[in-house]
CSV table of C-alpha atoms in Angstrom, one decimal:
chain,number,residue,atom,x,y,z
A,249,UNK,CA,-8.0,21.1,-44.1
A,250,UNK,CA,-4.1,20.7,-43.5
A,251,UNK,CA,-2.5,21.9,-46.3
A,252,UNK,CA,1.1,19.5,-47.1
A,253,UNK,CA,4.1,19.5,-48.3
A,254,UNK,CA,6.1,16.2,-49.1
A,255,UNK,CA,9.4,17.0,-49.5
A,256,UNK,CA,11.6,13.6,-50.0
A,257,UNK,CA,14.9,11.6,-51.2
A,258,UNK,CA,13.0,10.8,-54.5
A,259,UNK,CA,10.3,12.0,-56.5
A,260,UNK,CA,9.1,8.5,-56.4
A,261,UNK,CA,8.9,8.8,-52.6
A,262,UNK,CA,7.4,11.6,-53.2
A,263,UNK,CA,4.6,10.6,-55.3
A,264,UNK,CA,4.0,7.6,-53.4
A,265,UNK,CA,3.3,9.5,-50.0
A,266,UNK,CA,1.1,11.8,-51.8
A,267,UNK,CA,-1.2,8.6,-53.4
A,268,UNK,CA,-1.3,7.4,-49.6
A,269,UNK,CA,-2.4,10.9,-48.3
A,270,UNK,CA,-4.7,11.4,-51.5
A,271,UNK,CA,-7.6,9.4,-49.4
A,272,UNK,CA,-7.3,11.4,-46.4
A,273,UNK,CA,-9.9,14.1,-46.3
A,274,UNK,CA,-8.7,16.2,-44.1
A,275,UNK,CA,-5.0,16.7,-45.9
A,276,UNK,CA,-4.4,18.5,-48.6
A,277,UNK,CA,-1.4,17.9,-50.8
A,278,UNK,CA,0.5,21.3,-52.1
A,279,UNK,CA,3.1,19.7,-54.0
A,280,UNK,CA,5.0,16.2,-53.8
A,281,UNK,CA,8.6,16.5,-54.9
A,282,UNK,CA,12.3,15.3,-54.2
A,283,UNK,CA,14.1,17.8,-52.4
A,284,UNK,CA,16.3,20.1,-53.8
A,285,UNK,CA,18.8,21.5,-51.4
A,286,UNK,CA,19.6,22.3,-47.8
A,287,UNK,CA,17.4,25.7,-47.4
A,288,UNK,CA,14.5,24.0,-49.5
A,289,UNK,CA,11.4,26.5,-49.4
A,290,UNK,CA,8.2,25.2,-50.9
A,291,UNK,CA,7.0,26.6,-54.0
A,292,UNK,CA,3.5,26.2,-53.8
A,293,UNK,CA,3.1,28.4,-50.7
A,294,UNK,CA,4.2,27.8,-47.1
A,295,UNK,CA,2.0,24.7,-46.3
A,296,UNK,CA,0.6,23.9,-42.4
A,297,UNK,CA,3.0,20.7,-42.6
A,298,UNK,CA,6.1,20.3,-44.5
A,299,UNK,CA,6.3,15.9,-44.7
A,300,UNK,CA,10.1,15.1,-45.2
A,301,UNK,CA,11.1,11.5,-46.1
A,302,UNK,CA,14.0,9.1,-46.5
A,303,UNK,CA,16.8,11.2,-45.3
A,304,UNK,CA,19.7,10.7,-43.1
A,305,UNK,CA,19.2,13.3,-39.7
A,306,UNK,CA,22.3,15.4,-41.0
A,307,UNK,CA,20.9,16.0,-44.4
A,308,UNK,CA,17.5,17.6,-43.4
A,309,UNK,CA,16.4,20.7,-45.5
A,310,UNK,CA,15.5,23.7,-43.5
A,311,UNK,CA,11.9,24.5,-44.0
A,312,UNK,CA,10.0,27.4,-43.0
A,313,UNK,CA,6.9,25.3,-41.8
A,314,UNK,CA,6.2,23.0,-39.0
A,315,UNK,CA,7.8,19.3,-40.3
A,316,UNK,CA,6.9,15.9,-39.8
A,317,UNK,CA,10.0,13.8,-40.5
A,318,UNK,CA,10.2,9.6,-41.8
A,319,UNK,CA,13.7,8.6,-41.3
A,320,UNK,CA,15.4,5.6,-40.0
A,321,UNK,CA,18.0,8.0,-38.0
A,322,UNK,CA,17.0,9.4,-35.0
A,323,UNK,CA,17.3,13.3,-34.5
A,324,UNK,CA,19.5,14.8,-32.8
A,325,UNK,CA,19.1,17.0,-29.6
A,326,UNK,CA,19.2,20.2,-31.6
A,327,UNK,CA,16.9,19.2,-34.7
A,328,UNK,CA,13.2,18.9,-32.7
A,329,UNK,CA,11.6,22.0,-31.6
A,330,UNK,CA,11.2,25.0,-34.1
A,331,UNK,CA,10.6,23.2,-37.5
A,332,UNK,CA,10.7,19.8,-36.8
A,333,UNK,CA,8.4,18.6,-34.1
A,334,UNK,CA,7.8,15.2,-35.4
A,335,UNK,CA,9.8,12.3,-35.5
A,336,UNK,CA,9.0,8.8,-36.9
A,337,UNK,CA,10.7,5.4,-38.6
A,338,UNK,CA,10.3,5.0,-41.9
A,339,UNK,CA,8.3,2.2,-42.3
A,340,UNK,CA,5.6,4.2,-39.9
A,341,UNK,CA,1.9,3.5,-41.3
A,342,UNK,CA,-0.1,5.8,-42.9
A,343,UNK,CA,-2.2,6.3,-39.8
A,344,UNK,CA,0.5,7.2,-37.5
A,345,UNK,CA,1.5,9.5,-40.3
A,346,UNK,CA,-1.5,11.7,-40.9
A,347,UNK,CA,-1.2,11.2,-36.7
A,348,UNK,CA,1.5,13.5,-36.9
A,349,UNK,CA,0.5,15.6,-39.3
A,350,UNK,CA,-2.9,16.4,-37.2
A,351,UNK,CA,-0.7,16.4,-34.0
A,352,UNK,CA,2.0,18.9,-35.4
A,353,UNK,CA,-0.9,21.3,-37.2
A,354,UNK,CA,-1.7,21.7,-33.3
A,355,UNK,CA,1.1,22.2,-32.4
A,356,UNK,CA,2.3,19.0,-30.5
A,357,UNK,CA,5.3,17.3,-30.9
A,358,UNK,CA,5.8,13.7,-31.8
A,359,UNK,CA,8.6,10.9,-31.2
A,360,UNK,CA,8.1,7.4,-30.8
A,361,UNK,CA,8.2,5.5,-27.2
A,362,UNK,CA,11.9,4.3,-28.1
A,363,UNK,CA,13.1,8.1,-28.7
A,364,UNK,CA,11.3,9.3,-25.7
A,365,UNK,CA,12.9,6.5,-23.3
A,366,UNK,CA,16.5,7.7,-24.6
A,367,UNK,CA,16.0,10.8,-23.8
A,368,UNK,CA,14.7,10.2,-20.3
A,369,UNK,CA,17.1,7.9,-19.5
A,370,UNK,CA,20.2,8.5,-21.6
A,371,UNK,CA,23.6,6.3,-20.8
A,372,UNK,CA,25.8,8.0,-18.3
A,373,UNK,CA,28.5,10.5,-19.4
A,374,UNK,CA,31.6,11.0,-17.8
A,375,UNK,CA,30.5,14.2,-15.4
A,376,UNK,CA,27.2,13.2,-14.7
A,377,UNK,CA,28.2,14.3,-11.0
A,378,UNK,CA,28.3,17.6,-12.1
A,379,UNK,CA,26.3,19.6,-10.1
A,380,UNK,CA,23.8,21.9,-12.2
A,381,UNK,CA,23.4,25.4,-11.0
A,382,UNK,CA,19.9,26.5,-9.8
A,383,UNK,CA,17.6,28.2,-12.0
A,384,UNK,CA,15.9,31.7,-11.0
A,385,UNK,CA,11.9,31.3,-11.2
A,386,UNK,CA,11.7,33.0,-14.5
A,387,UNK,CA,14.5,30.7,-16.2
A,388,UNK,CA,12.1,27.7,-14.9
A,389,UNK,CA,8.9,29.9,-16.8
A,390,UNK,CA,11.2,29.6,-20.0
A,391,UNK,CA,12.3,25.9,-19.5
A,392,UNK,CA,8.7,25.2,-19.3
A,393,UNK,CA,7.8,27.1,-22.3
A,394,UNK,CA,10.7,25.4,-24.2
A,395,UNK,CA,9.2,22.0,-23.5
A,396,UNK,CA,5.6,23.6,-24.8
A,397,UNK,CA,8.1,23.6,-28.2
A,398,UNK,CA,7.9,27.7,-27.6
A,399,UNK,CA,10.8,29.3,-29.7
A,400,UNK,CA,12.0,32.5,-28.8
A,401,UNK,CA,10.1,35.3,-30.5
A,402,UNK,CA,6.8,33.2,-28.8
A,403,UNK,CA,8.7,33.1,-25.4
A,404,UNK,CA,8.9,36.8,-25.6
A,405,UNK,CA,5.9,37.7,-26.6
A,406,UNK,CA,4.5,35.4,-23.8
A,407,UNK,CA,6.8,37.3,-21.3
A,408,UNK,CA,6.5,40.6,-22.6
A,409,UNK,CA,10.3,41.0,-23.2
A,410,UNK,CA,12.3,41.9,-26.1
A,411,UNK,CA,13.6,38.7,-28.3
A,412,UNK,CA,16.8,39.1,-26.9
A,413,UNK,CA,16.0,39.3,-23.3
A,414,UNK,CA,14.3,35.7,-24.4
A,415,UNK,CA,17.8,34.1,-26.3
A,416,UNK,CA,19.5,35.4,-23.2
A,417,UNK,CA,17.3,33.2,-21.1
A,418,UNK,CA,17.5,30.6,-22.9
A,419,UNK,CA,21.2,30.9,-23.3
A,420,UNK,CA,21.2,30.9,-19.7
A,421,UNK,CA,19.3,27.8,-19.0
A,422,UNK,CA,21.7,26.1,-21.3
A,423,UNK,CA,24.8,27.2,-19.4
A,424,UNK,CA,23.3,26.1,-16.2
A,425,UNK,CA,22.2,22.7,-17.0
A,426,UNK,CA,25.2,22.0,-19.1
A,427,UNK,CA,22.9,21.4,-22.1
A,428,UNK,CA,24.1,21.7,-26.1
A,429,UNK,CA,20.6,21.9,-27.1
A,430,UNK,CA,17.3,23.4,-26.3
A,431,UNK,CA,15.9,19.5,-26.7
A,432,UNK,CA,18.5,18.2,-24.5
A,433,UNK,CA,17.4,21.4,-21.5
A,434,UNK,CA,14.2,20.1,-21.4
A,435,UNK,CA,15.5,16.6,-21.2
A,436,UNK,CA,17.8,17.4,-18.4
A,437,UNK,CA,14.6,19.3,-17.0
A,438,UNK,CA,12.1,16.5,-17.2
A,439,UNK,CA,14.4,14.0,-15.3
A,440,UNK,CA,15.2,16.2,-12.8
A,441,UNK,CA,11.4,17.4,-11.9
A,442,UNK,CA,12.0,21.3,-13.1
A,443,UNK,CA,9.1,20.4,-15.8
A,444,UNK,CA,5.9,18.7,-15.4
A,445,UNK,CA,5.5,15.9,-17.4
């Protein structure tokens, strides 16, 4: 059983993603509520899932589980990987959403096709000729780990080096594939065949 927490703009939302869930054996609903604030932690417990719905990307509350998100944004590099590791429209169907919910409780991430073609193939910046510096071996074992959705305290324990020994790689990998983001690294890293797909 995956226990859930629906987090969203209203408490109507709210209450109407919990009656579609209801039905689903396998999910459990901890509480159904409109969110609060920006750090909103759940009061019923940390669930498995936190489900957040109807907000813009820049409003997201900061949860301490793994989230599944509905929004008719699209995130930003920076938001997918340690909390959220789902993405999906709005109007996504109550199969694709306890999809996600099952995916993320195993730790997969999910984005639609449209937000996974963006990201392989973004439009063309001014210094894309910029030439990326190479990457030791065991900056390639993070960037890998990164794209496993691995945050840092995981990479180190993985590596068998202190937490920040692991930032510092990451840090690194950053720098060197002029990256903003962690999501955007492993982007960079998938179209340039650093990271299997």
């Amino acid at each position: 059983m995956i226990r859930v927490a629906i987090l969203a703009e209203s408490a109507e939302q709210a209450e109407h993603l919990a009656e579609l869930l209801a039905t689903e054996p396998t999910v459990e609903i901890t509480e159904a509520r409109a969110i609060a604030g920006e750090n909103d932690e759940q009061a019923a417990g940390i669930p498995d899932v936190s489900l957040i719905a109807g907000l813009t990307p820049h409003a997201m509350p900061t949860t301490s589980s793994r989230s599944v998100v509905l929004s008719d944004g699209s995130p930003s590099d920076g938001q997918l990987g340690h909390s959220v590791r789902a993405w999906l429209p709005l109007e996504s169907s109550i199969r694709e959403i306890v999809a996600a919910i099952h995916a993320v409780a195993n730790d997969l991430i999910v984005l639609t096709s449209a937000q996974i073609e963006r990201w392989l193939h973004p439009e063309p910046q001014e210094n894309t000729g910029t030439l990326i510096e190479a990457l030791t071996p065991r900056e390639l074992q993070v960037l890998r780990m990164l794209a496993d959705g691995l945050g840092n305290k995981e990479i180190a324990a993985q590596l068998g080096v202190s937490d920040h020994t692991a930032k510092f790689h990451v840090s690194q990998i950053l720098a060197k594939l002029n990256a903003a983001s962690r999501t955007e690294a492993v982007a960079i890293g998938i179209r340039r065949g650093l990271v299997p797909i």
